[in-house]
Coordinates of C-alpha atoms and ligand atoms in Angstrom, one line a residue:
M1 CA 20.2 12.0 20.1
S2 CA 23.8 11.5 19.3
H3 CA 23.9 8.6 21.8
I4 CA 21.3 6.8 19.6
R5 CA 23.4 7.5 16.5
A6 CA 26.5 6.3 18.3
A7 CA 24.8 3.1 19.3
I8 CA 23.7 2.5 15.7
E9 CA 27.3 3.1 14.6
T10 CA 28.6 0.5 17.0
H11 CA 26.3 -2.2 15.5
R12 CA 26.4 -0.9 11.9
E13 CA 28.5 -3.7 10.4
R14 CA 26.6 -6.5 12.1
F15 CA 23.2 -4.9 11.2
L16 CA 24.4 -4.7 7.6
A17 CA 25.5 -8.3 7.6
E18 CA 22.1 -9.4 9.0
F19 CA 20.3 -7.3 6.4
C20 CA 22.3 -9.1 3.6
E21 CA 21.5 -12.5 5.1
F22 CA 17.8 -11.7 5.2
L23 CA 17.9 -10.5 1.6
S24 CA 19.5 -13.8 0.5
F25 CA 16.2 -15.7 0.6
P26 CA 14.4 -15.8 -2.7
S27 CA 11.0 -15.4 -1.0
E28 CA 8.9 -15.0 -4.1
S29 CA 5.3 -16.2 -3.9
S30 CA 6.1 -19.1 -6.2
N31 CA 9.2 -20.2 -4.2
V32 CA 8.1 -22.4 -1.3
E33 CA 11.6 -22.9 0.0
G34 CA 12.5 -19.2 -0.3
L35 CA 9.4 -18.3 1.6
A36 CA 10.0 -20.9 4.3
G37 CA 13.6 -19.7 4.6
A38 CA 12.6 -16.1 5.1
A39 CA 9.8 -17.0 7.5
D40 CA 12.2 -19.0 9.6
W41 CA 14.7 -16.3 9.5
V42 CA 12.2 -13.7 10.8
T43 CA 11.0 -16.1 13.5
N44 CA 14.5 -16.7 14.7
R45 CA 15.5 -13.1 14.6
L46 CA 12.5 -12.1 16.7
A47 CA 13.4 -14.9 19.1
V48 CA 16.9 -13.5 19.4
L49 CA 15.3 -10.1 20.2
D50 CA 13.6 -12.0 23.1
A51 CA 10.2 -11.5 21.5
R52 CA 7.2 -13.7 22.4
V53 CA 6.9 -15.2 19.0
Q54 CA 3.9 -17.0 17.4
V55 CA 3.7 -18.4 13.9
L56 CA 0.2 -17.7 12.7
S57 CA -1.0 -20.1 10.1
A58 CA -2.7 -18.4 7.2
G59 CA -4.5 -21.6 6.3
G60 CA -3.5 -24.7 4.2
D61 CA -0.1 -24.4 2.6
A62 CA -0.1 -20.6 2.6
P63 CA 3.1 -19.0 4.0
P64 CA 2.5 -18.1 7.7
A65 CA 2.5 -14.7 9.3
I66 CA 5.0 -14.2 12.0
F67 CA 3.9 -12.4 15.2
G68 CA 6.3 -11.3 17.8
E69 CA 5.9 -9.0 20.8
V70 CA 8.6 -7.2 22.7
G71 CA 8.6 -4.7 25.6
T72 CA 6.3 -3.9 28.4
G73 CA 4.2 -0.9 29.2
A74 CA 0.7 0.5 29.0
R75 CA 0.8 1.4 25.4
S76 CA 1.3 -0.8 22.3
L77 CA 2.5 -0.2 18.8
F78 CA 1.7 -2.6 15.9
S79 CA 4.1 -3.0 13.0
Y80 CA 3.0 -4.4 9.7
S81 CA 5.5 -5.6 7.1
H82 CA 6.1 -8.6 4.9
Y83 CA 8.9 -11.1 4.0
D84 CA 7.7 -12.1 0.6
V85 CA 9.1 -10.3 -2.5
Q86 CA 8.3 -9.7 -6.2
P87 CA 10.1 -12.0 -8.7
P88 CA 13.3 -10.4 -9.9
D89 CA 12.9 -10.8 -13.6
P90 CA 14.1 -9.6 -16.1
L91 CA 17.2 -11.1 -14.5
E92 CA 19.7 -9.8 -17.1
Q93 CA 18.9 -6.2 -16.1
W94 CA 20.4 -6.7 -12.6
E95 CA 23.9 -5.3 -12.2
S96 CA 24.4 -7.8 -9.3
P97 CA 22.5 -11.0 -8.5
P98 CA 19.1 -10.1 -6.8
Y99 CA 19.7 -12.4 -3.9
Q100 CA 23.3 -11.5 -3.2
A101 CA 23.0 -8.2 -1.6
T102 CA 25.7 -5.8 -2.9
V103 CA 26.7 -2.4 -1.7
R104 CA 27.5 0.2 -4.4
D105 CA 27.8 4.0 -3.8
G106 CA 26.2 3.7 -0.3
K107 CA 23.2 1.8 -1.6
L108 CA 22.4 -1.8 -0.9
Y109 CA 21.1 -3.6 -4.0
A110 CA 18.9 -6.7 -3.7
R111 CA 15.3 -7.8 -4.3
G112 CA 13.4 -6.9 -1.1
A113 CA 15.8 -4.2 0.0
V114 CA 13.0 -1.6 0.3
D115 CA 10.0 -3.8 -0.2
D116 CA 9.9 -5.0 2.4
K117 CA 12.8 -6.5 4.2
G118 CA 14.3 -3.1 4.9
D119 CA 11.2 -2.0 6.9
T120 CA 11.0 -5.3 8.7
L121 CA 14.6 -5.4 9.9
A122 CA 14.8 -1.6 10.6
R123 CA 12.1 -2.1 13.2
I124 CA 13.8 -5.1 14.7
H125 CA 17.1 -3.2 14.8
A126 CA 15.3 -0.2 16.3
A127 CA 14.0 -2.3 19.2
E128 CA 17.5 -3.5 19.8
I129 CA 19.0 0.0 19.8
Y130 CA 16.3 1.3 22.0
R131 CA 17.3 -1.3 24.6
A132 CA 20.9 -0.6 24.2
V133 CA 20.4 3.1 24.8
Y134 CA 17.4 3.4 27.2
G135 CA 16.8 -0.1 28.6
E136 CA 13.7 -2.2 28.2
L137 CA 11.1 -1.0 25.6
P138 CA 8.5 1.1 27.4
L139 CA 5.7 -0.1 25.1
R140 CA 4.6 -3.4 23.7
L141 CA 5.9 -3.5 20.1
K142 CA 3.9 -6.0 18.1
F143 CA 5.6 -7.3 14.9
F144 CA 3.4 -8.8 12.3
V145 CA 5.3 -10.0 9.3
E146 CA 3.3 -11.7 6.6
G147 CA 4.3 -13.7 3.5
E148 CA 1.5 -13.0 1.0
E149 CA 1.6 -9.3 0.4
E150 CA 2.8 -9.4 -3.1
V151 CA -0.1 -11.7 -4.1
G152 CA -2.8 -9.5 -2.5
S153 CA -2.8 -10.9 1.0
P154 CA -5.6 -13.3 0.4
H155 CA -5.8 -14.7 3.9
L156 CA -5.1 -11.5 5.8
A157 CA -8.7 -10.4 6.6
A158 CA -9.6 -13.8 8.1
L159 CA -6.3 -13.9 10.0
A160 CA -6.9 -10.5 11.4
E161 CA -10.4 -11.4 12.5
R162 CA -9.1 -14.6 14.2
H163 CA -6.4 -12.8 16.1
A164 CA -7.9 -9.4 16.6
D165 CA -7.1 -9.4 20.4
L166 CA -3.5 -10.2 19.7
L167 CA -3.1 -7.6 17.0
R168 CA -5.0 -4.6 18.5
A169 CA -2.7 -1.7 19.6
D170 CA -2.8 2.0 20.3
G171 CA -1.3 2.7 16.9
A172 CA 0.2 1.0 13.9
I173 CA 3.1 1.6 11.5
W174 CA 2.8 0.3 8.0
E175 CA 5.3 -0.5 5.3
G176 CA 6.3 2.1 2.6
G177 CA 6.9 5.9 3.0
G178 CA 10.2 7.6 2.9
F179 CA 11.9 10.4 1.1
D180 CA 10.3 12.3 -1.8
D181 CA 12.3 13.7 -4.8
A182 CA 13.2 16.9 -2.9
E183 CA 14.5 14.8 0.1
R184 CA 11.6 15.5 2.4
Y185 CA 10.5 12.7 4.7
T186 CA 6.9 11.7 3.8
F187 CA 4.2 10.0 5.7
Y188 CA 0.8 8.7 4.5
C189 CA -2.0 8.4 7.0
G190 CA -3.9 5.8 5.1
V191 CA -4.7 4.0 1.8
K192 CA -7.7 3.8 -0.4
G193 CA -9.8 0.7 -0.6
I194 CA -10.7 -1.0 -3.8
A195 CA -13.6 -2.8 -5.5
Y196 CA -12.5 -4.5 -8.7
L197 CA -15.5 -5.7 -10.7
E198 CA -16.1 -7.4 -14.0
L199 CA -19.3 -6.5 -15.8
R200 CA -20.5 -9.0 -18.4
I201 CA -23.3 -9.0 -20.8
R202 CA -24.4 -11.6 -23.5
G203 CA -26.3 -11.3 -26.7
A204 CA -26.8 -14.0 -29.3
A205 CA -25.5 -17.5 -28.7
Y206 CA -22.6 -16.8 -31.0
D207 CA -21.1 -13.8 -33.0
L208 CA -23.4 -12.9 -35.9
H209 CA -22.9 -11.4 -39.3
S210 CA -23.1 -7.7 -38.7
G211 CA -25.8 -7.4 -41.4
Y212 CA -28.2 -8.7 -38.7
A213 CA -27.6 -5.6 -36.6
P214 CA -31.1 -4.1 -37.5
M215 CA -32.7 -7.1 -35.8
A216 CA -30.3 -8.6 -33.3
P217 CA -29.3 -6.8 -30.1
N218 CA -25.6 -5.8 -29.7
P219 CA -24.2 -6.3 -26.2
A220 CA -21.3 -4.0 -26.9
W221 CA -23.7 -1.0 -27.5
R222 CA -25.7 -2.0 -24.5
L223 CA -22.6 -2.1 -22.2
V224 CA -21.3 1.2 -23.5
R225 CA -24.7 2.9 -22.8
A226 CA -24.8 1.4 -19.3
L227 CA -21.2 2.6 -18.7
S228 CA -22.1 6.1 -19.8
T229 CA -24.5 6.4 -16.9
L230 CA -21.7 5.8 -14.3
K231 CA -20.0 9.2 -14.9
D232 CA -21.0 12.6 -16.2
D233 CA -19.2 14.9 -18.6
R234 CA -17.4 16.6 -15.7
D235 CA -16.0 13.2 -14.5
N236 CA -18.2 13.0 -11.5
I237 CA -19.3 9.5 -10.5
T238 CA -23.1 9.3 -11.0
V239 CA -23.8 5.8 -9.6
D240 CA -27.0 6.5 -7.7
G241 CA -26.2 7.3 -4.0
L242 CA -22.5 6.6 -4.2
L243 CA -21.2 10.1 -3.5
A244 CA -23.6 10.4 -0.5
H245 CA -21.3 7.9 1.3
V246 CA -18.1 9.8 0.7
R247 CA -16.8 11.5 3.8
P248 CA -15.7 15.0 2.8
P249 CA -12.1 15.9 3.7
T250 CA -11.8 17.7 7.0
A251 CA -10.3 21.1 7.4
A252 CA -7.2 19.6 9.0
E253 CA -6.8 17.2 6.1
L254 CA -7.1 20.0 3.6
A255 CA -4.5 22.0 5.5
Y256 CA -2.0 19.1 5.2
I257 CA -2.8 18.7 1.6
R258 CA -2.1 22.3 0.9
R259 CA 1.3 21.9 2.5
I260 CA 2.3 19.0 0.2
P261 CA 4.8 20.2 -2.4
F262 CA 3.2 19.2 -5.7
D263 CA 4.4 20.1 -9.2
G264 CA 1.4 19.6 -11.5
A265 CA 3.2 21.0 -14.5
Q266 CA 6.0 18.4 -14.2
M267 CA 3.5 15.6 -13.7
K268 CA 1.6 16.6 -16.8
A269 CA 4.8 16.9 -18.8
N270 CA 5.9 13.4 -17.6
W271 CA 2.5 12.0 -18.7
G272 CA 2.4 14.0 -22.0
L273 CA -0.8 15.7 -21.1
D274 CA -1.8 19.3 -21.5
A275 CA -4.3 19.4 -18.6
F276 CA -5.7 17.5 -15.7
V277 CA -9.4 16.4 -15.8
N278 CA -11.6 19.5 -16.2
G279 CA -8.5 21.7 -16.5
M280 CA -8.2 21.5 -12.7
G281 CA -5.5 23.5 -10.9
D282 CA -2.8 21.7 -8.9
E283 CA -4.4 22.1 -5.5
E284 CA -7.7 20.7 -6.6
A285 CA -6.1 17.9 -8.5
L286 CA -4.0 16.9 -5.6
A287 CA -6.9 17.1 -3.1
R288 CA -9.0 14.9 -5.5
F289 CA -6.2 12.4 -5.9
I290 CA -6.0 12.0 -2.2
T291 CA -9.6 12.2 -1.1
A292 CA -11.9 11.3 -4.0
P293 CA -13.3 7.9 -4.9
T294 CA -12.7 6.7 -8.5
C295 CA -14.6 4.7 -11.1
T296 CA -12.2 3.6 -13.8
I297 CA -12.6 1.6 -16.9
C298 CA -9.5 -0.5 -16.7
G299 CA -10.2 -2.5 -19.9
L300 CA -13.0 -3.3 -22.4
R301 CA -13.5 -6.3 -24.6
S302 CA -16.0 -7.2 -27.2
G303 CA -16.1 -8.5 -30.8
F304 CA -13.3 -8.1 -33.2
I305 CA -10.3 -5.9 -32.0
E306 CA -7.5 -7.3 -34.1
E307 CA -5.7 -5.7 -37.1
G308 CA -7.9 -5.4 -40.2
E309 CA -11.6 -5.7 -40.6
K310 CA -14.2 -8.3 -39.7
T311 CA -17.8 -7.3 -39.9
V312 CA -19.2 -9.0 -36.8
L313 CA -21.9 -8.4 -34.3
P314 CA -20.5 -9.5 -31.0
S315 CA -22.3 -12.1 -28.8
A316 CA -20.7 -10.8 -25.6
A317 CA -19.1 -7.7 -24.0
M318 CA -17.1 -7.3 -20.9
V319 CA -15.6 -4.4 -18.9
K320 CA -13.2 -4.4 -16.0
L321 CA -13.9 -1.6 -13.6
D322 CA -12.1 -0.5 -10.5
F323 CA -13.4 1.8 -7.8
R324 CA -10.8 3.2 -5.5
L325 CA -12.7 3.7 -2.2
V326 CA -12.5 6.4 0.4
P327 CA -14.2 6.4 3.8
D328 CA -17.1 5.4 4.1
L329 CA -17.4 3.3 0.9
T330 CA -16.9 -0.5 1.1
P331 CA -16.6 -3.0 -1.8
E332 CA -20.0 -4.5 -0.8
L333 CA -21.7 -1.2 -0.7
V334 CA -20.3 -0.1 -4.1
T335 CA -21.3 -3.4 -5.6
R336 CA -24.8 -3.1 -4.2
L337 CA -25.2 0.5 -5.3
L338 CA -24.0 -0.3 -8.8
R339 CA -26.4 -3.3 -9.0
E340 CA -29.3 -1.1 -8.0
H341 CA -28.2 1.7 -10.3
L342 CA -28.1 -0.7 -13.3
N343 CA -31.4 -2.4 -12.4
R344 CA -33.2 1.0 -12.1
R345 CA -32.2 1.7 -15.7
G346 CA -33.3 -1.7 -17.0
Y347 CA -29.8 -3.2 -17.2
T348 CA -30.7 -6.3 -15.2
D349 CA -29.0 -8.5 -17.8
I350 CA -25.6 -7.0 -17.0
E351 CA -23.9 -9.4 -14.6
I352 CA -21.5 -8.0 -11.9
H353 CA -18.7 -10.3 -10.9
P354 CA -16.7 -8.9 -8.0
A355 CA -13.0 -9.9 -8.4
A356 CA -11.3 -8.3 -5.4
G357 CA -12.2 -6.0 -2.7
M358 CA -10.6 -4.1 0.2
V359 CA -11.9 -1.5 2.5
G360 CA -9.8 1.7 2.7
A361 CA -8.2 3.1 5.8
R362 CA -7.6 6.7 6.8
S363 CA -6.3 7.9 10.1
D364 CA -7.1 11.2 11.6
V365 CA -4.2 13.5 10.8
N366 CA -4.6 14.8 14.4
A367 CA -4.3 11.3 15.9
P368 CA -1.6 11.1 18.6
L369 CA 0.2 8.5 16.4
V370 CA 0.5 10.9 13.5
Q371 CA 1.5 13.9 15.6
T372 CA 4.1 11.9 17.5
A373 CA 5.6 10.7 14.2
I374 CA 5.7 14.2 12.8
A375 CA 7.5 15.4 16.0
A376 CA 10.0 12.5 15.8
A377 CA 10.7 13.1 12.1
R378 CA 11.2 16.8 12.7
A379 CA 13.8 15.9 15.5
V380 CA 15.6 13.3 13.5
Y381 CA 15.4 14.5 9.9
G382 CA 15.7 18.1 10.8
H383 CA 12.8 19.4 8.6
E384 CA 9.0 19.4 8.6
P385 CA 7.8 16.1 7.1
V386 CA 5.3 16.0 4.3
V387 CA 2.0 14.4 5.4
Y388 CA -0.5 12.9 3.0
P389 CA -3.9 12.2 4.6
S390 CA -4.1 9.1 2.4
H391 CA -2.1 7.4 -0.3
G392 CA -3.8 7.3 -3.8
G393 CA -3.2 3.5 -3.9
S394 CA -4.8 0.7 -2.1
G395 CA -3.6 -1.7 0.6
P396 CA -4.9 -4.1 3.3
M397 CA -4.4 -1.6 6.2
H398 CA -8.0 -1.5 7.3
A399 CA -8.1 -5.3 8.1
L400 CA -5.2 -5.1 10.5
V401 CA -5.7 -1.6 11.9
Q402 CA -9.1 0.0 12.1
G403 CA -10.7 -3.5 11.5
V404 CA -9.3 -4.9 14.8
G405 CA -9.9 -1.7 16.8
T406 CA -6.6 0.1 16.5
P407 CA -7.3 3.8 16.2
A408 CA -4.7 4.8 13.6
G409 CA -2.1 3.6 11.2
L410 CA 0.7 5.4 9.5
I411 CA 2.9 4.6 6.5
A412 CA 6.6 5.2 7.4
G413 CA 9.5 3.4 5.8
V414 CA 12.8 3.5 3.9
C415 CA 11.7 4.3 0.4
Y416 CA 13.2 7.0 -1.9
P417 CA 12.5 7.8 -5.5
G418 CA 15.4 5.9 -7.0
M419 CA 14.6 2.6 -5.1
R420 CA 13.4 0.7 -8.2
M421 CA 10.7 -1.1 -6.2
H422 CA 9.4 -4.2 -8.0
A423 CA 12.0 -3.5 -10.7
P424 CA 15.5 -4.7 -11.4
N425 CA 18.2 -3.2 -9.2
E426 CA 15.9 -2.6 -6.2
N427 CA 18.0 -0.7 -3.6
V428 CA 17.9 1.1 -0.3
R429 CA 20.2 4.0 0.6
L430 CA 22.1 2.7 3.7
D431 CA 22.1 6.2 5.3
D432 CA 18.3 6.2 5.0
Y433 CA 18.2 2.8 6.6
F434 CA 20.3 3.7 9.6
R435 CA 18.6 7.1 9.9
H436 CA 15.3 5.3 9.9
I437 CA 16.4 3.2 12.9
E438 CA 17.1 6.4 14.7
F439 CA 13.7 7.8 13.8
L440 CA 12.0 4.7 15.0
V441 CA 13.8 4.8 18.4
E442 CA 12.8 8.4 18.8
F443 CA 9.3 7.7 17.7
M444 CA 8.8 4.8 20.1
R445 CA 10.2 6.8 23.0
R446 CA 7.7 9.5 22.4
F447 CA 4.8 7.2 21.6
A448 CA 5.2 5.3 24.8
D449 CA 4.7 8.5 26.7
N450 CA 2.0 9.8 24.3
E451 CA 4.2 12.8 23.7
T452 CA 2.9 14.5 20.6
T453 CA 5.0 17.6 20.3
Ligands
ZN501 ZN1 5.4 -4.2 0.1

């Protein structure tokens, strides 16, 4: 493998210069010019790689997604990443300007360094190194670099549907992933979905004097009573029929979860809590974090909530709920089950307004893609990687992976705990970046041969 490392070393300065150039575009969702600059840069860089490039319109004025395919061979690998970034403010907290990439102590500081220009470019550089070391890529590597990730990828599902044949592959690598706080390389085999809902209920035409409470209905009480039917005292979701759709974790998933180093005491200390829900132990808490659906009151609003007193009977009440979804729950299914659950209890007057929804994605931990990545990580990083069957957060993986018929997706990237993602002084460790290129080369070589050990 030293020949891969040597090849990377040969190109290190140029790769770093390219990275800095890519990071110079202020491709925030509100910056049309910055987005266009970054999109053009990706298009050109893929063309330099000799990729078959297509600029996929997301519709209207939306920033396009760039598709590029390199290599030949029976098998194909899909790569998802994005060229848009979070705004850098508060600007005064940056130690160097966010769009002038600066190296300090072996770290490259700039907005987008890890999220997600680092992942994007590492994969381009990996294809180049592969060719330099072994010759033509023995698989078809399909780059998909979108420009709307930081605003929730509003056009992604439609785009994936339109171009399913183009995007389908034998496996997919997703953005994110990297080193944990004990320097163990970490993969995630999926993400949870989400159903974000607003429940609204109205009472009188306007807020009333609270003296009328004996005769006028109070929507706040009614909403609270309805909400109390959604979970029991043990924190189990009690929406009729919902848990019946939850796929229980497999023995293999539980085995990987048990191997995840998890310090519950430290986490509780960080959060200022004495105990997890139900006083759960670490193992159960972690398994639940990874595999259980959620029903969370994100915010409640009704009546008078300012400083002081105002005796008022509210005319309306509203709650924002999010359900994190695991297989086989979908946003549509959860919304329907919740509607039926409320109707059955007479709460037909509570309106449900779906705000955002995404299906979750979870790859089989025994999928060749995952096993190949584990073997490549073992070889390159020199230790057994940590494998999460799913991330606790949500993302649009399903639309581009399982949704188009790709069997499995895996989160693997250049993150580390000190990266300051979405915050001032975002940075990537350069050693991680170049090591990741080595990992990707090794991974692609094995994946092309379907070599899983
Ligand atoms: Zn990202």
